[in-house]
mmCIF file of C-alpha atoms in Angstrom:
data_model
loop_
_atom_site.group_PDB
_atom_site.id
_atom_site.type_symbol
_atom_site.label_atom_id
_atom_site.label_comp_id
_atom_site.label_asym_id
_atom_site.label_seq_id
_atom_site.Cartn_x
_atom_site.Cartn_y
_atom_site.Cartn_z
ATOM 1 C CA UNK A 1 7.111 -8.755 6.416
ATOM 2 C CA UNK A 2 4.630 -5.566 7.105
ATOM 3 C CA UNK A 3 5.273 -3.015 9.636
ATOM 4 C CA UNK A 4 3.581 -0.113 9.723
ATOM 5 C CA UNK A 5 3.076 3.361 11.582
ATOM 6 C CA UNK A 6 0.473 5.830 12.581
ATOM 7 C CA UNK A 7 1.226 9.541 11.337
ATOM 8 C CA UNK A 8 -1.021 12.793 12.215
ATOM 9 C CA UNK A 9 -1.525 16.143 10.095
ATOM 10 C CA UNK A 10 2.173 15.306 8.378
ATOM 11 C CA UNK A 11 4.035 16.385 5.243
ATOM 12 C CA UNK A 12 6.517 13.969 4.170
ATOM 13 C CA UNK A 13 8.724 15.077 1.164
ATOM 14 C CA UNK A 14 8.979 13.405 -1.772
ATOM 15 C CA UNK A 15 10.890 9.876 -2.000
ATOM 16 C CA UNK A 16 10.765 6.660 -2.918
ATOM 17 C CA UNK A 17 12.077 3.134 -1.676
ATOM 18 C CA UNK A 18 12.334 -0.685 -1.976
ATOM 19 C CA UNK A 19 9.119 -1.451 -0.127
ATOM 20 C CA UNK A 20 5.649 -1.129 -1.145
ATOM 21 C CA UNK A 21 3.697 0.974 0.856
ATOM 22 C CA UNK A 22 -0.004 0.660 1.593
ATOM 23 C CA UNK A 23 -1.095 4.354 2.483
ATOM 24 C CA UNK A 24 -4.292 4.284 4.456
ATOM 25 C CA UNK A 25 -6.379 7.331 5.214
ATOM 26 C CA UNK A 26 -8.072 7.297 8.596
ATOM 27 C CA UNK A 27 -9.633 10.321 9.118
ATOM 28 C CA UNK A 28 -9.104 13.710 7.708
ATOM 29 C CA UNK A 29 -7.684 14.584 4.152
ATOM 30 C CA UNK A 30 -4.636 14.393 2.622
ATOM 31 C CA UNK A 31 -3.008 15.443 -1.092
ATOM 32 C CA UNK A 32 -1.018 12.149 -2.351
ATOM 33 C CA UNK A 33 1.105 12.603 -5.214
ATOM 34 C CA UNK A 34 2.377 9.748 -6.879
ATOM 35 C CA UNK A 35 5.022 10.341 -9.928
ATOM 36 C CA UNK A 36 2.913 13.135 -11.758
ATOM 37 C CA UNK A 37 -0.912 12.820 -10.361
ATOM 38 C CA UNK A 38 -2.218 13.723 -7.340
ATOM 39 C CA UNK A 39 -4.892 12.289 -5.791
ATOM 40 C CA UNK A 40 -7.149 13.523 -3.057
ATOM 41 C CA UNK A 41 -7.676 11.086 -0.193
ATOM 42 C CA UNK A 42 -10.733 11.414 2.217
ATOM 43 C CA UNK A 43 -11.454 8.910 5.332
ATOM 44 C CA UNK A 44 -11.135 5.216 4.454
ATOM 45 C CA UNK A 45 -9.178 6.152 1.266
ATOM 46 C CA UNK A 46 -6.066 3.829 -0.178
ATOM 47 C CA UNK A 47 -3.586 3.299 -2.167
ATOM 48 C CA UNK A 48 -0.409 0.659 -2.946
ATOM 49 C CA UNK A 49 3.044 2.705 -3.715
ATOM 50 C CA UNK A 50 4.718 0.245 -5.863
ATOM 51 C CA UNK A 51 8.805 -0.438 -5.596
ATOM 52 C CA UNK A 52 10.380 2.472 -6.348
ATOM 53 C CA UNK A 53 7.905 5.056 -6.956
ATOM 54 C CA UNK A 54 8.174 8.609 -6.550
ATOM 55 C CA UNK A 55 5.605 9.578 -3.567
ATOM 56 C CA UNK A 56 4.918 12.486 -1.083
ATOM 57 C CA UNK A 57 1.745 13.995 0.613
ATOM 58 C CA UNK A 58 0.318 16.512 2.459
ATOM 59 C CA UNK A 59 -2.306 15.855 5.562
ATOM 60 C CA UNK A 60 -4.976 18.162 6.375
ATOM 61 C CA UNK A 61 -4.213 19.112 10.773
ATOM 62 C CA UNK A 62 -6.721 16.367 11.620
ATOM 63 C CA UNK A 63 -5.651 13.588 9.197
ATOM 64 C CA UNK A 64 -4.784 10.684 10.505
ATOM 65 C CA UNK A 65 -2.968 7.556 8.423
ATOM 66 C CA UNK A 66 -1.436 4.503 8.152
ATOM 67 C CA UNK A 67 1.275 3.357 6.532
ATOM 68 C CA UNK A 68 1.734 -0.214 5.819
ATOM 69 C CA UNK A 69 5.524 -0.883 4.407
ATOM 70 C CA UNK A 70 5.850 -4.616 2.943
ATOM 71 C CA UNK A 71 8.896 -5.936 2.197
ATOM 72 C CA UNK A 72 9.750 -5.931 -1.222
ATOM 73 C CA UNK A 73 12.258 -8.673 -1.046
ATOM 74 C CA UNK A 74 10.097 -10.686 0.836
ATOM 75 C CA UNK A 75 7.448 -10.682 -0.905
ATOM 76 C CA UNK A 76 8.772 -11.316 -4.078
ATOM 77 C CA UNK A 77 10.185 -14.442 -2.519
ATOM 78 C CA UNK A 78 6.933 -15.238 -1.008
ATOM 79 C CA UNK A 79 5.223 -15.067 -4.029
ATOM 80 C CA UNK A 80 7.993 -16.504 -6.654
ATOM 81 C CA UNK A 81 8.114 -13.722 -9.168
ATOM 82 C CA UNK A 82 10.945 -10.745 -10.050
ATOM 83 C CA UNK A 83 8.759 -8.345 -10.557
ATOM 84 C CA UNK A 84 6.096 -7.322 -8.292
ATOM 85 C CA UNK A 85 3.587 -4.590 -9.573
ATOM 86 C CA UNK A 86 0.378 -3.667 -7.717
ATOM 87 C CA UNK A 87 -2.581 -1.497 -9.381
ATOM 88 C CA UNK A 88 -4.792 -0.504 -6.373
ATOM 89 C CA UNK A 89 -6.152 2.886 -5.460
ATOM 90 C CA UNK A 90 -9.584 3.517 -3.733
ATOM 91 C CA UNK A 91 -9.916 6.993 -5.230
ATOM 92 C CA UNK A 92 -9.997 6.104 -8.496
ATOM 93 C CA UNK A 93 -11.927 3.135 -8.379
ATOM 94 C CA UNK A 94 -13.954 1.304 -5.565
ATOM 95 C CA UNK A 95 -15.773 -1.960 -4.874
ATOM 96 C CA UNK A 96 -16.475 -4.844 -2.863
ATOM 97 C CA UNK A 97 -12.857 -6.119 -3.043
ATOM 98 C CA UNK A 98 -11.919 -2.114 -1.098
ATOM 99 C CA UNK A 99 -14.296 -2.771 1.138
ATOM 100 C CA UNK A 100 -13.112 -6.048 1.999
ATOM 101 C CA UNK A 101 -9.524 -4.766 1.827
ATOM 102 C CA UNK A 102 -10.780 -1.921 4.384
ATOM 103 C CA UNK A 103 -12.306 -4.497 6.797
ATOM 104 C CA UNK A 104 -8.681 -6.694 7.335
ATOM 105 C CA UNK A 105 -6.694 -2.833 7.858
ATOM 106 C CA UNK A 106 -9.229 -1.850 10.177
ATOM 107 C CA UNK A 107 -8.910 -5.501 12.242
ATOM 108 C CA UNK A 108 -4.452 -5.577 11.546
ATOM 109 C CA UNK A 109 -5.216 -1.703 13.659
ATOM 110 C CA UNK A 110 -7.374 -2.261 16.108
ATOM 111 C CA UNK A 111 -5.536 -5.706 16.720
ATOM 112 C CA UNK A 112 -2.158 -3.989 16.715
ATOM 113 C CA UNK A 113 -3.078 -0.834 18.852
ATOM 114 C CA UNK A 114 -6.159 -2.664 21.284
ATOM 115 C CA UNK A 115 -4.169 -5.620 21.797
ATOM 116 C CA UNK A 116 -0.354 -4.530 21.363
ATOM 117 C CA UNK A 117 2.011 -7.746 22.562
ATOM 118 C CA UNK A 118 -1.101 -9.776 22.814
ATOM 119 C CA UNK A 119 -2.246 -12.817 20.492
ATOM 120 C CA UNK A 120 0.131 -11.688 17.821
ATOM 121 C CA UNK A 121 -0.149 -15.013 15.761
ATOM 122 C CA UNK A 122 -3.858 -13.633 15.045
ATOM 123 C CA UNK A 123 -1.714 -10.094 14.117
ATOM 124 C CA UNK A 124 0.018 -12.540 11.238
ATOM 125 C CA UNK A 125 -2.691 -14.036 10.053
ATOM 126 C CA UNK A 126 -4.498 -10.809 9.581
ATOM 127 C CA UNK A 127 -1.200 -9.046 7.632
ATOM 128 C CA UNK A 128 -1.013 -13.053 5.614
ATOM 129 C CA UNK A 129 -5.017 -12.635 4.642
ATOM 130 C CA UNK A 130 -4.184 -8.776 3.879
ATOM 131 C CA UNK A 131 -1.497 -10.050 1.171
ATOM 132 C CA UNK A 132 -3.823 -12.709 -0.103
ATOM 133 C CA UNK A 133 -6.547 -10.439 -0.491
ATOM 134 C CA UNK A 134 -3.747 -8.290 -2.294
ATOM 135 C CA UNK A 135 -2.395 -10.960 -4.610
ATOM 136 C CA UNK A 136 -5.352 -12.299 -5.751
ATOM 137 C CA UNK A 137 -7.121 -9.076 -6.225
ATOM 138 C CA UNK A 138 -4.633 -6.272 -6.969
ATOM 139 C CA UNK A 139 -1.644 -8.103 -8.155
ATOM 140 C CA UNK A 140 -0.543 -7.412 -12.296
ATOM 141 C CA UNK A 141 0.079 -10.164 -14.370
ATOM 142 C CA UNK A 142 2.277 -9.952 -17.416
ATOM 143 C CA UNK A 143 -0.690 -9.851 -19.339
ATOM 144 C CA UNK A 144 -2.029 -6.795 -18.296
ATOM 145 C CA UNK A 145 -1.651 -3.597 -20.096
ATOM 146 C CA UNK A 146 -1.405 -1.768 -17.073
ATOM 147 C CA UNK A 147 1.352 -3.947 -16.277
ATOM 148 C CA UNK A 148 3.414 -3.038 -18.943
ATOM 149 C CA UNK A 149 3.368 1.076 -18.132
ATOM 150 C CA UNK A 150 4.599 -0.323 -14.871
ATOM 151 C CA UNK A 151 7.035 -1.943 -15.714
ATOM 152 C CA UNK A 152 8.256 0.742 -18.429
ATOM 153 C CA UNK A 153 8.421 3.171 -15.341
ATOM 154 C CA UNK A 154 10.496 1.103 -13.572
ATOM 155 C CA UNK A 155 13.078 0.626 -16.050
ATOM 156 C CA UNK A 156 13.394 4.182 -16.661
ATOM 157 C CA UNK A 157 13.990 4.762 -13.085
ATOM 158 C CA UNK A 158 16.760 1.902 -13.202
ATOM 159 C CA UNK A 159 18.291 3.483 -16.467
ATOM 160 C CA UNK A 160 18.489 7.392 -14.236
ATOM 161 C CA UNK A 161 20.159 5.820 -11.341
ATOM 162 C CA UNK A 162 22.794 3.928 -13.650
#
């Protein structure tokens, strides 16, 4: 359901796809713009890329980050809902429930790289407690407002592609 990958000093161009993304700043400093902000990231820095959401960035030569992609579909299913919309970004707000969110990415790497082939039912269980932690923290219900100029984006994204 998540896979992820390491990327160093990159530029990627802008895009957007079916998976959420959970874009991770290691070390260095990168330029993330999502649909018309930009936000700066610094080390330990993160932020959820919802379904379908224009995104690119620039890295600094010495940044360093992860990229979590979670299956859209899957999740979804997982979870029982259509619509999936996540409000979470560490440079904009901050808290215990980052920091906690921060501690499970830092244990899914070091598990992942450290111990590559090894124990990976521990690996799961670290991704499943990443998506509770998600769910129950980050997750928008219907009742939100935010939710709402989510959803609104998405629809007008559906409406330019039809």
């Amino acid at each position: 359901m998540i896979k992820f990958e390491f990327q160093i000093g990159k530029k990627e161009q802008a895009h957007s796809h079916l998976d959420i993304e959970l874009f991770y700043c290691l070390e260095g400093r990168v330029d993330f713009a999502m649909e018309e902000k930009v936000y700066t990231m610094e080390s330990e820095d993160f932020l959820i890329v919802n379904s379908g959401r224009r995104h690119n960035y620039v890295g600094s030569s010495d940044a360093l980050v992860a990229c979590f992609h979670i299956s859209y579909d899957e999740l979804a299913r997982l979870l029982k809902q259509s619509m999936v919309l996540f409000w979470c970004n560490s440079t904009t707000e901050d808290g215990e429930l980052y920091e906690e969110v921060r501690e499970v990415l830092k244990k899914i790497i070091n598990q992942y790289y450290y111990h590559s082939g090894e124990d990976m039912i521990y690996l799961y269980s670290l991704e499943y407690e990443l998506l509770h932690m998600l769910q129950n923290n980050f997750l928008l219900t219907e009742e939100d407002s935010r939710y709402k100029g989510e959803l609104h984006k998405f629809d007008d994204r559906k409406q330019k592609i039809a």
